[in-house]
mmCIF file of C-alpha atoms in Angstrom:
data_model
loop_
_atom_site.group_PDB
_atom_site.id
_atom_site.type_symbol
_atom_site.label_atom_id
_atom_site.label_comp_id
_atom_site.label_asym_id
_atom_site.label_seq_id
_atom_site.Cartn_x
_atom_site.Cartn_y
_atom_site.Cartn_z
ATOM 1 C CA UNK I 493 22.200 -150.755 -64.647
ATOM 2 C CA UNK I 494 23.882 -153.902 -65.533
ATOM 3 C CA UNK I 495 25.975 -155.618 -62.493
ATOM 4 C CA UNK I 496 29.521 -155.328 -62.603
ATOM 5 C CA UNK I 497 31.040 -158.806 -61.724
ATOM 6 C CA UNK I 498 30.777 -161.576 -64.353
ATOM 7 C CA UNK I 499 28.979 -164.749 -63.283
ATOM 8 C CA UNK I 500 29.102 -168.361 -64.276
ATOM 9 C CA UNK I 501 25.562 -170.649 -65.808
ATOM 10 C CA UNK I 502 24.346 -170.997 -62.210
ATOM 11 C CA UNK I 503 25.084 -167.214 -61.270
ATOM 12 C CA UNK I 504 28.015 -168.018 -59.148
ATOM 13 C CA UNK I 505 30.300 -164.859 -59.139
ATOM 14 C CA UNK I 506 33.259 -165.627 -61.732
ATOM 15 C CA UNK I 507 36.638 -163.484 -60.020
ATOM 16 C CA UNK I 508 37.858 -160.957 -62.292
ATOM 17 C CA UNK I 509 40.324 -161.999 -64.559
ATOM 18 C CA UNK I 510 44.324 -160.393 -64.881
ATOM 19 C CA UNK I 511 42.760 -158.923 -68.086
ATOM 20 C CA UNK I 512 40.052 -157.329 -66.968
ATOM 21 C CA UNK I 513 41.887 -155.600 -63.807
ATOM 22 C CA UNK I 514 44.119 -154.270 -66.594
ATOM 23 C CA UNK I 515 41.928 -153.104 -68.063
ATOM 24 C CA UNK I 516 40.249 -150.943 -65.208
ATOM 25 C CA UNK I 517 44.118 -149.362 -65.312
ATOM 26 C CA UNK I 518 43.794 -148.623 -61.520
ATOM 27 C CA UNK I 519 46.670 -146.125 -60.709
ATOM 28 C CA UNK I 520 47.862 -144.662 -57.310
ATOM 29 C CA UNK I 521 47.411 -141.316 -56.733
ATOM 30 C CA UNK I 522 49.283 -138.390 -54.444
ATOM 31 C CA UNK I 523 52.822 -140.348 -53.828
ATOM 32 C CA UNK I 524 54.718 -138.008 -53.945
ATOM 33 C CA UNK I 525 52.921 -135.650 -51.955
ATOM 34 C CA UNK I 526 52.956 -138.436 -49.417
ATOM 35 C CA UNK I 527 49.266 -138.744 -49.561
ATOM 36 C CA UNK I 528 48.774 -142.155 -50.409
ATOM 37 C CA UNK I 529 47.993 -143.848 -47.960
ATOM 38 C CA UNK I 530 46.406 -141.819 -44.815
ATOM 39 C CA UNK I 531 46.700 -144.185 -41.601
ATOM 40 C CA UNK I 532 45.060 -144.170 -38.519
ATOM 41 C CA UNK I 533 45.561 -146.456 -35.999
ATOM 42 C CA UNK I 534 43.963 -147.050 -32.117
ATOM 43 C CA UNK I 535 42.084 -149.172 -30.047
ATOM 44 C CA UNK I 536 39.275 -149.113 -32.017
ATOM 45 C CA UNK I 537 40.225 -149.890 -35.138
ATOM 46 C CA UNK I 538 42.781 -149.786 -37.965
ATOM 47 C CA UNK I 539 41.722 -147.253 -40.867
ATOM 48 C CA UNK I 540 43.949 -146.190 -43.994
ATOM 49 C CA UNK I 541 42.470 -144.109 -46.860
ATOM 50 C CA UNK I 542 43.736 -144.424 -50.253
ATOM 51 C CA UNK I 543 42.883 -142.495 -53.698
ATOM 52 C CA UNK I 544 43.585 -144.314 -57.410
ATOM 53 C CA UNK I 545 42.908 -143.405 -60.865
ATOM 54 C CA UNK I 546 40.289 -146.077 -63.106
ATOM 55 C CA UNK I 547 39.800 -145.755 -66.458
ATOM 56 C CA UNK I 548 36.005 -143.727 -66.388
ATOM 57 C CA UNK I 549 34.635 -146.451 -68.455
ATOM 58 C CA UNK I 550 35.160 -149.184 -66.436
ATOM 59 C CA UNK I 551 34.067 -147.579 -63.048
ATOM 60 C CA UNK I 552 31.878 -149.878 -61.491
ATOM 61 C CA UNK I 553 33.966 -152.616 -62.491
ATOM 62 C CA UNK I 554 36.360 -150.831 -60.531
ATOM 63 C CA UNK I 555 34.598 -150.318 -57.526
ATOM 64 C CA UNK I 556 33.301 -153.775 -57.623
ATOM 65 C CA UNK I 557 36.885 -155.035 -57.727
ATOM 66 C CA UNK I 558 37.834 -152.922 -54.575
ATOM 67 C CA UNK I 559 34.541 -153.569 -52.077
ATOM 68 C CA UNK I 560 33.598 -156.950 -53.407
ATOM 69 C CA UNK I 561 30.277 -157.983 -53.477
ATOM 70 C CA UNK I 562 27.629 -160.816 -52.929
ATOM 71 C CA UNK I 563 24.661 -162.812 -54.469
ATOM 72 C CA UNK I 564 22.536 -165.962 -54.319
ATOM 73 C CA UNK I 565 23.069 -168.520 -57.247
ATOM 74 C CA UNK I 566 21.452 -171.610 -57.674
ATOM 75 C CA UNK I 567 23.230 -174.810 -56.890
ATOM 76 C CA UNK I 568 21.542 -177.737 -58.310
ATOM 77 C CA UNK I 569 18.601 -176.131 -56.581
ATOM 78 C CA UNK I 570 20.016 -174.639 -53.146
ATOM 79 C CA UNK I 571 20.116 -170.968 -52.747
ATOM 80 C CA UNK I 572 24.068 -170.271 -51.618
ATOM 81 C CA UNK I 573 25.804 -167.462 -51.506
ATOM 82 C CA UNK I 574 28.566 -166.811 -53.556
ATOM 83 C CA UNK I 575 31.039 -163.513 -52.410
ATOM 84 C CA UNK I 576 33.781 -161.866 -54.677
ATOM 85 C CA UNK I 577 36.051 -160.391 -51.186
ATOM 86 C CA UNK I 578 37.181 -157.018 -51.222
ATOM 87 C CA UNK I 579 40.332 -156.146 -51.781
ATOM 88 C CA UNK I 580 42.794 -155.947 -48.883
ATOM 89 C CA UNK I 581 46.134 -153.654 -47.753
ATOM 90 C CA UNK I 582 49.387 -155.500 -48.682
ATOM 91 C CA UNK I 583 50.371 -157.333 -45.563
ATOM 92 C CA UNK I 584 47.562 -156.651 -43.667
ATOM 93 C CA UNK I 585 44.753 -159.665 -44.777
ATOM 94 C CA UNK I 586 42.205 -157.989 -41.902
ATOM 95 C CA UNK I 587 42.068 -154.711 -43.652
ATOM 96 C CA UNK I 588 39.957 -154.190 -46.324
ATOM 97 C CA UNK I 589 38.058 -151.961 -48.244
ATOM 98 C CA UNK I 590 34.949 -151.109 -46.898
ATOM 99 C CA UNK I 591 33.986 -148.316 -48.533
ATOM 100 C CA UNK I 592 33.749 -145.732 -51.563
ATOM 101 C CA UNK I 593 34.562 -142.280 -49.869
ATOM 102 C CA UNK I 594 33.981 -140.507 -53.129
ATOM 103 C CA UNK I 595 33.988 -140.742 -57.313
ATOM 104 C CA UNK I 596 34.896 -137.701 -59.132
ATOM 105 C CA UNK I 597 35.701 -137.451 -62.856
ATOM 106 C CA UNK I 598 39.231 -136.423 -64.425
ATOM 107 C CA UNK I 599 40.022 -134.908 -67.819
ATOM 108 C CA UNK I 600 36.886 -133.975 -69.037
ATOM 109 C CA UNK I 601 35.657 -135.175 -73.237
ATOM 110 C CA UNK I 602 31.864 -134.625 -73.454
ATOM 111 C CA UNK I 603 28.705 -134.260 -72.561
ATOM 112 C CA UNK I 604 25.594 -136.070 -73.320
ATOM 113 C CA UNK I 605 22.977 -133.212 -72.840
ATOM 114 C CA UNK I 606 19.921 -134.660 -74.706
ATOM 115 C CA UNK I 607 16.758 -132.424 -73.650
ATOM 116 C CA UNK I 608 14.900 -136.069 -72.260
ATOM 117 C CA UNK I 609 17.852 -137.581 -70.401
ATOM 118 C CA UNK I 610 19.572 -136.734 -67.190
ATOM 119 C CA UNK I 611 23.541 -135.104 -68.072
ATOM 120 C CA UNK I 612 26.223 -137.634 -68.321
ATOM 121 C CA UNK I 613 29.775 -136.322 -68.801
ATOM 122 C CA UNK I 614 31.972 -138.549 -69.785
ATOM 123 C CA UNK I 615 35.848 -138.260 -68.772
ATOM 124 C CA UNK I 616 39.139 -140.354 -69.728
ATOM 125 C CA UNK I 617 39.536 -141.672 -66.289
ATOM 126 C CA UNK I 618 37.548 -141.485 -62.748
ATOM 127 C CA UNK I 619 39.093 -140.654 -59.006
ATOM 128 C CA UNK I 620 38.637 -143.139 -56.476
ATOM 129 C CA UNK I 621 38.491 -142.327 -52.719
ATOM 130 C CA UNK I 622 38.681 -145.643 -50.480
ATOM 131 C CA UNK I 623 38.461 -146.116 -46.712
ATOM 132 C CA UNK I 624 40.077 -149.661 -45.811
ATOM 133 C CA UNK I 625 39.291 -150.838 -42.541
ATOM 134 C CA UNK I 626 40.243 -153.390 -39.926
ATOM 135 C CA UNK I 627 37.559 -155.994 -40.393
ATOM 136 C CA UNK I 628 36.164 -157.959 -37.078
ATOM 137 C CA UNK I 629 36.027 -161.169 -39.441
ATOM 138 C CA UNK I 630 37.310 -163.035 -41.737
ATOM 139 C CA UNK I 631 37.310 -163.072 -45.585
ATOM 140 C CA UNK I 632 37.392 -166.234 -47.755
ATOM 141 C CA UNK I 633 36.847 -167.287 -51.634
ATOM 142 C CA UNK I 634 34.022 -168.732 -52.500
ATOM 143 C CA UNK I 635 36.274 -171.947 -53.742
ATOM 144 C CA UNK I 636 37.774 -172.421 -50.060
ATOM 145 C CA UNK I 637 34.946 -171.682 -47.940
ATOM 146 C CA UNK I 638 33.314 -174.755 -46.794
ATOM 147 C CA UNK I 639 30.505 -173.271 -44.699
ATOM 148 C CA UNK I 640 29.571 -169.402 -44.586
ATOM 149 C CA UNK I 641 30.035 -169.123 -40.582
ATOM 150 C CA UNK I 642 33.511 -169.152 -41.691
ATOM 151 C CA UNK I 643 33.290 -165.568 -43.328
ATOM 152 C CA UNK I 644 31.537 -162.323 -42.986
ATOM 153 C CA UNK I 645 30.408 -163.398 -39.406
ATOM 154 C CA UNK I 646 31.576 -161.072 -36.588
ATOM 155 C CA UNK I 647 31.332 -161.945 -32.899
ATOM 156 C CA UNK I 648 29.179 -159.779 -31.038
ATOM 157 C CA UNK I 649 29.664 -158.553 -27.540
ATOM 158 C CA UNK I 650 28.539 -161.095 -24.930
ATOM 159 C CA UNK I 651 26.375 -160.421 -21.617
ATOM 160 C CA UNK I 652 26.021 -162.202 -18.246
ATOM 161 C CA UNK I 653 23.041 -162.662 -16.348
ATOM 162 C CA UNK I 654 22.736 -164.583 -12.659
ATOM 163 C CA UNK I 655 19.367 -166.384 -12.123
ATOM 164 C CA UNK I 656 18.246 -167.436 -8.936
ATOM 165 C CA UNK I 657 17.750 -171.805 -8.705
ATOM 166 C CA UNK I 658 14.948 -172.349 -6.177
ATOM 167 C CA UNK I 659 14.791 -175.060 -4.284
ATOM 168 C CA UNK I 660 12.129 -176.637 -2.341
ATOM 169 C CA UNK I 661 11.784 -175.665 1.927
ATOM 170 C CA UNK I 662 13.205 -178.153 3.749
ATOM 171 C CA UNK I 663 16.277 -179.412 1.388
ATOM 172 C CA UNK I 664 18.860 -177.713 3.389
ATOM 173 C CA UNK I 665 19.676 -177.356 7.249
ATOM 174 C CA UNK I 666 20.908 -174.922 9.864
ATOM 175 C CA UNK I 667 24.601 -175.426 10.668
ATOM 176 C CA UNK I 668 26.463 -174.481 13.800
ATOM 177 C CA UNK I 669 29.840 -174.411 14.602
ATOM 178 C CA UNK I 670 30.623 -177.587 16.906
ATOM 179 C CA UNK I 671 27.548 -179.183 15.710
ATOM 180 C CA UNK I 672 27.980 -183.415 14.571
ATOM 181 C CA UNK I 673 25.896 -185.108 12.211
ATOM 182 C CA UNK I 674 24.741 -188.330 13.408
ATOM 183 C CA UNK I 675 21.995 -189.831 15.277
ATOM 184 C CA UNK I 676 20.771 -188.339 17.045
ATOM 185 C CA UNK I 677 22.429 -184.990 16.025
ATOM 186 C CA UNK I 678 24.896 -183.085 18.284
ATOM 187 C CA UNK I 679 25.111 -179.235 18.953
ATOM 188 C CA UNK I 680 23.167 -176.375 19.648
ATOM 189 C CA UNK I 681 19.845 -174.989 18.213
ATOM 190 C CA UNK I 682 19.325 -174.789 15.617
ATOM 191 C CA UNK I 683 22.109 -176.778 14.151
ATOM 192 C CA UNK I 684 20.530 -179.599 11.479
ATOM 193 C CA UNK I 685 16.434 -177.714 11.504
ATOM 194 C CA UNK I 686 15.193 -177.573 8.386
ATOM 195 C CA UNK I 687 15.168 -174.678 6.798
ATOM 196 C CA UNK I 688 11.076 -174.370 6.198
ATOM 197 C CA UNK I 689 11.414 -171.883 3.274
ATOM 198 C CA UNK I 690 12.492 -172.339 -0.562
ATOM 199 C CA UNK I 691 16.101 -171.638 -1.022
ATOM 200 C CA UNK I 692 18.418 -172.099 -3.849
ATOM 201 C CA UNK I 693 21.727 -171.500 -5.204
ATOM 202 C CA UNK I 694 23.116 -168.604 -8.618
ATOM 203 C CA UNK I 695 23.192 -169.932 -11.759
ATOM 204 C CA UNK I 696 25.395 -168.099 -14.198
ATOM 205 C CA UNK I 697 24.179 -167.664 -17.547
ATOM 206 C CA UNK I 698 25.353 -165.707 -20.866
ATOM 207 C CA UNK I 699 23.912 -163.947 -24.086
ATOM 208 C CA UNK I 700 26.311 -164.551 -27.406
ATOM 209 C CA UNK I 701 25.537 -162.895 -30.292
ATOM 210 C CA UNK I 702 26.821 -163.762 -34.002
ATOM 211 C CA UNK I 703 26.513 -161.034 -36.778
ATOM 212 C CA UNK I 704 26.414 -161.960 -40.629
ATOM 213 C CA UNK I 705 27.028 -159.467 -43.018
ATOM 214 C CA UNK I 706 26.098 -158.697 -46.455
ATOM 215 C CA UNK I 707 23.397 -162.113 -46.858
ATOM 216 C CA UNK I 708 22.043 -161.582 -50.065
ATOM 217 C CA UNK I 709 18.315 -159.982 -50.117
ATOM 218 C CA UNK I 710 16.857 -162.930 -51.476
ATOM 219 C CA UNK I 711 18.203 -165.485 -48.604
ATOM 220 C CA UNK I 712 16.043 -163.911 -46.048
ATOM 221 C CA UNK I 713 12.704 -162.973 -45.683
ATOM 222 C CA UNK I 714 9.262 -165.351 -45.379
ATOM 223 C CA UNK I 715 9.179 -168.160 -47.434
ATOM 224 C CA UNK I 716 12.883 -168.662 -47.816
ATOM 225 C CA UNK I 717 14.719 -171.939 -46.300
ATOM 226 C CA UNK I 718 16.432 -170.009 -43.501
ATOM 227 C CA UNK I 719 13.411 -168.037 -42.229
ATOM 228 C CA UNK I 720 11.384 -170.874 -42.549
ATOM 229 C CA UNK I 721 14.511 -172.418 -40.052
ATOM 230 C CA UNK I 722 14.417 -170.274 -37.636
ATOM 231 C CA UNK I 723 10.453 -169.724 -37.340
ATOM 232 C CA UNK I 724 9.293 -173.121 -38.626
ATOM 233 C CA UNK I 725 6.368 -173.452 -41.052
ATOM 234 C CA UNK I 726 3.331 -174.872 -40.030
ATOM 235 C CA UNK I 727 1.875 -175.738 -43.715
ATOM 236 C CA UNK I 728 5.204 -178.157 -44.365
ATOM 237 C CA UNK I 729 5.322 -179.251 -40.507
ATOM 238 C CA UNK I 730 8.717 -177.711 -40.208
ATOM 239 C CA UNK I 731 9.482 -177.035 -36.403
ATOM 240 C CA UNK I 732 11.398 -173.905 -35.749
ATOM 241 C CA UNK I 733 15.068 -174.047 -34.448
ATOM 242 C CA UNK I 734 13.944 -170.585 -32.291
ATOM 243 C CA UNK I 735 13.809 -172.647 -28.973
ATOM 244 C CA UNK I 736 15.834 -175.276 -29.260
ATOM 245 C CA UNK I 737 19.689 -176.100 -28.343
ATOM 246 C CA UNK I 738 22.275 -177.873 -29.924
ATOM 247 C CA UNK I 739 23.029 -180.552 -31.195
ATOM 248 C CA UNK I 740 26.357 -180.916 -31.439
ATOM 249 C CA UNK I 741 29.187 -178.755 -30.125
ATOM 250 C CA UNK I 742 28.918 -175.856 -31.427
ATOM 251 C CA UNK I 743 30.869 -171.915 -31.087
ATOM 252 C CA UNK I 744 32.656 -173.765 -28.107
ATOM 253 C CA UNK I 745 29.506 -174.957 -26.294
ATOM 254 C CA UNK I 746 29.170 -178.794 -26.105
ATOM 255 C CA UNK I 747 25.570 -180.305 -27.079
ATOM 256 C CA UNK I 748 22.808 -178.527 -25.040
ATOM 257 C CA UNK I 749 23.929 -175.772 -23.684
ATOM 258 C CA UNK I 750 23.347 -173.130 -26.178
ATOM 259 C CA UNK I 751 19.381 -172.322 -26.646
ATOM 260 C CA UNK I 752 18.600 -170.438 -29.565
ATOM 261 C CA UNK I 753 16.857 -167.213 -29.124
ATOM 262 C CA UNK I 754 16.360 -166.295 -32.714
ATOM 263 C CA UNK I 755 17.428 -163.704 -35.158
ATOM 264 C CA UNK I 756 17.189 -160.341 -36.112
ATOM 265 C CA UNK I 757 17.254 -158.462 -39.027
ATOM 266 C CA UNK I 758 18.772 -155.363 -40.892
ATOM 267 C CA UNK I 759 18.145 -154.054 -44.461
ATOM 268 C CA UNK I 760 21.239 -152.383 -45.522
ATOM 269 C CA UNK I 761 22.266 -150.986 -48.271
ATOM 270 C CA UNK I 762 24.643 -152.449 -50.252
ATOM 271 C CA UNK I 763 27.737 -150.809 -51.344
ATOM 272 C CA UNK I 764 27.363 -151.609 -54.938
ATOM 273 C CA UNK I 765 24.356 -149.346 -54.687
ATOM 274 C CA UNK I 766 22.735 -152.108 -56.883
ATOM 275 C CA UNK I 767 20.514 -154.185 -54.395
ATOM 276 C CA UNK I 768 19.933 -154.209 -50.359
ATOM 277 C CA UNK I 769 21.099 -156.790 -48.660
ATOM 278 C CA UNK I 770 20.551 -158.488 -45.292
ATOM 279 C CA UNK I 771 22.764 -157.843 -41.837
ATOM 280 C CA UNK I 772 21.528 -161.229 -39.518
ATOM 281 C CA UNK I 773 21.952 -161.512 -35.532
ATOM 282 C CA UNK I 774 21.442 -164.956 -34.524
ATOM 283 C CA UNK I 775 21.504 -165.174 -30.502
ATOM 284 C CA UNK I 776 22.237 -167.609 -27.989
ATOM 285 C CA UNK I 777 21.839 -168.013 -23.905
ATOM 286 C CA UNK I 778 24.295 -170.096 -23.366
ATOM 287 C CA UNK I 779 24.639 -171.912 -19.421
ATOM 288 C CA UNK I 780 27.979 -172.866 -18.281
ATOM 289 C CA UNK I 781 26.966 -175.027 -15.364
ATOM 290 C CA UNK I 782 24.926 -177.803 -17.430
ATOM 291 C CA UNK I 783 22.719 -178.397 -20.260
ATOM 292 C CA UNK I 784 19.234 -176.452 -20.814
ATOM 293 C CA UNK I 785 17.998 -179.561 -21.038
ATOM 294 C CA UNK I 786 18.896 -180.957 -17.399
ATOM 295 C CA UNK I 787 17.265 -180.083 -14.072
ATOM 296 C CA UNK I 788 18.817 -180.037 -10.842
ATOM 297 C CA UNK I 789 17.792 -182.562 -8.224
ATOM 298 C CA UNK I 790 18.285 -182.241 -4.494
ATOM 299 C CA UNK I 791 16.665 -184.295 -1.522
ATOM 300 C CA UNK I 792 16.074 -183.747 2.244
ATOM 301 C CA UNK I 793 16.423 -187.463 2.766
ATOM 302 C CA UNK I 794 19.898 -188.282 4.242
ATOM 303 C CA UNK I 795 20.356 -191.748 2.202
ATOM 304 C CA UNK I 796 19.885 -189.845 -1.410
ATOM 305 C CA UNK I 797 22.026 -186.906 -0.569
ATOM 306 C CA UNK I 798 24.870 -188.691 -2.576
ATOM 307 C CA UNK I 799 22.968 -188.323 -5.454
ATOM 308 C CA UNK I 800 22.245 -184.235 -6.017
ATOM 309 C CA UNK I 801 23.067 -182.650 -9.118
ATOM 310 C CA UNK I 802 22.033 -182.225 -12.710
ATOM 311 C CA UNK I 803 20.428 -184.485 -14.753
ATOM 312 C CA UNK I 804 18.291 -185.165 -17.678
ATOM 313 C CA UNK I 805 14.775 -184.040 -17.784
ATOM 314 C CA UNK I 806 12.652 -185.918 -20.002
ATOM 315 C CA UNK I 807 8.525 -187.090 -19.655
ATOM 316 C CA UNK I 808 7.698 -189.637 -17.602
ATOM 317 C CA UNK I 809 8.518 -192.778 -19.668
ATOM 318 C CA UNK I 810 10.960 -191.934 -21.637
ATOM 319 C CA UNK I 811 14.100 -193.717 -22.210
ATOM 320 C CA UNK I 812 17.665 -191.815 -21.301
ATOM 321 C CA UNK I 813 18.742 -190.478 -24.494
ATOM 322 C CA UNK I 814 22.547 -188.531 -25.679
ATOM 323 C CA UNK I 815 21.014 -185.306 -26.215
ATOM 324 C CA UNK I 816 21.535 -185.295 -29.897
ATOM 325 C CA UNK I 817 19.542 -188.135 -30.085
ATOM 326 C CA UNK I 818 16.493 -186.996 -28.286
ATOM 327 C CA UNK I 819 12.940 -187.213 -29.943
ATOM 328 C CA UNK I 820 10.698 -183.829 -30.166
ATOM 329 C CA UNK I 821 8.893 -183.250 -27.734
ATOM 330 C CA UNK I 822 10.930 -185.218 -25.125
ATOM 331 C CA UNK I 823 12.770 -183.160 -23.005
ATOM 332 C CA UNK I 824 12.838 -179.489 -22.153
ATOM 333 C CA UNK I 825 13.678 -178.033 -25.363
ATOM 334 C CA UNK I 826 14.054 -179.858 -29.033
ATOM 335 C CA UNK I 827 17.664 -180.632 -30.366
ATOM 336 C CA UNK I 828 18.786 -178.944 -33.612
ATOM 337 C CA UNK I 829 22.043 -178.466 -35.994
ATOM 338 C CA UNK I 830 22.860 -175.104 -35.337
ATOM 339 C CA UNK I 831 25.198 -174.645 -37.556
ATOM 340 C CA UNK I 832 22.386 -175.184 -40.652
ATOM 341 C CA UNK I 833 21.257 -171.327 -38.813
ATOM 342 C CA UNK I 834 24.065 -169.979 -41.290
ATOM 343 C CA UNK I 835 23.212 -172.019 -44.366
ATOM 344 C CA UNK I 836 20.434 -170.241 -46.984
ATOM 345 C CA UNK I 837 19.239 -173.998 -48.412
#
């Protein structure tokens, strides 16, 4: 079955023309019943459902027009994605079609019951069921979208996790009420002791999640540019960005503080019905109190205590770098664009 959007030379999706959704003579149906539309509103979510009339021989155009759809195409040799959006309610950009409830025929002309082929009726027009839904991100055109994080990318619920920053024995001290530092030290055992066992202080930490929808089949899988991203490759000496942190500020996180835990996949099908197509996860653990990439220091001696906290962590003899500056295999982890994790070239 032939695909029902037009495309350009490169196989860039070409948006359907005034003409041709004329031609598909979409039509509301149940007004005056008061069936058109069906809303349902709460905390979850925004649905409407909504039935129209296509001409029968222009039905996949139709529902192509309504749910959208996406593809690779070749750019001057990068694989990109180009998207024809789904349609959306009047007034309400965030709600769109998501989905073909049902496809029946109406007024009935023949039948094509050959012994050797499967039966195809043929009618004068087609009913369309829709559910339209509250999306969780956004939609843009192909000609405004500058970078696909911008669209079909949904933010994923977040989770917190405390770990434990052990320190070596003898960095901190008993305290006493009354007691004076000085020397020698005044107040009663065991105020300023050493306190002979490793102790440490919480270090908050969090999981974010990002969730691209509908990536074309093609865009993902071994041997394409973005797997070959996130895993590396060893034949080309491409490292992999699983690992590493970024570069640049990036989802809100300044350089270093997000380390990428890689991605997983979905095959889905798409709701063309013509190809599957590719639901990715990309995860973070982000830190909030300082970069992956910096250690904490803290000393027992008196004259350095003016000097605890985080710093860089590099290998002996290494210069101080900006951490998006830092050579492989200096510090902790490597530095990487993140933002190249949604880009299919």
């Amino acid at each position: 079955m032939a695909v029902a959007y037009n495309v350009n030379d490169a196989g860039q999706i070409i948006p359907f023309t005034p003409t041709e959704v004329a031609q598909m003579e979409l039509q509301t149906y149940d007004i005056r019943q008061g069936g058109f539309p069906t809303h349902t509103r709460d905390s979850n979510g925004c649905t409407l459902k909504a039935t129209y009339f296509c001409r029968y021989e222009y039905l996949e155009r139709a529902i192509c027009y309504m749910l959208g759809a996406a593809k690779s195409w070749d750019d001057s040799g990068d694989l990109k994605i180009s998207r024809l959006i789904p349609q959306t309610w009047p007034g309400k950009p965030q709600i769109a079609a998501i989905r073909l409830d049902s496809a029946t025929g109406h007024q009935f002309t023949q039948d094509n019951d050959a012994p050797d082929e499967l039966l195809t009726p043929e009618y004068n027009y087609a009913k369309l069921a829709f559910t339209f839904q509250q999306l969780p991100y956004s939609l843009l055109e192909d000609d405004v979208t500058t970078d696909q994080i911008e669209t079909y990318v949904q933010v994923m619920p977040s989770t917190s996790d405390i770990s434990y920053l052990g320190l070596p024995g003898g960095t901190m001290a008993y305290n006493v009420e009354g007691g004076v530092w000085g020397p020698p030290p005044v107040g009663a055992i065991p105020f300023s002791k050493p306190i002979p066992y490793p102790l440490g202080f919480p270090v908050p930490t969090l999981t974010i999640s990002r969730k691209w929808h509908r990536v074309p089949l093609d865009c993902w899988g071994p041997g394409t540019p973005l797997f070959q991203r996130v895993y590396g490759d060893v034949p080309t000496g491409k490292k992999p960005f699983a690992g590493t942190v970024n570069a640049e500020t990036f989802l809100g996180f300044e350089p270093g503080y997000l380390l990428f835990l890689g991605t997983e996949e979905e095959l889905e099908y798409d709701p063309l019905g013509d190809v599957l197509s590719w639901t990715l996860t990309h995860r973070w653990q982000a830190k909030t109190l300082a970069p992956h990439l910096w250690l904490y220091f803290f000393s027992s001696v008196a004259s350095e205590a003016g000097s605890q906290g985080w710093y860089l962590a590099t290998k002996r003899g290494a210069d101080w770098s900006e951490i998006s500056l830092l050579p492989d295999e200096t510090g902790l982890f490597n530095v990487r664009q993140h933002a190249l994790l949604f880009r299919t070239y």
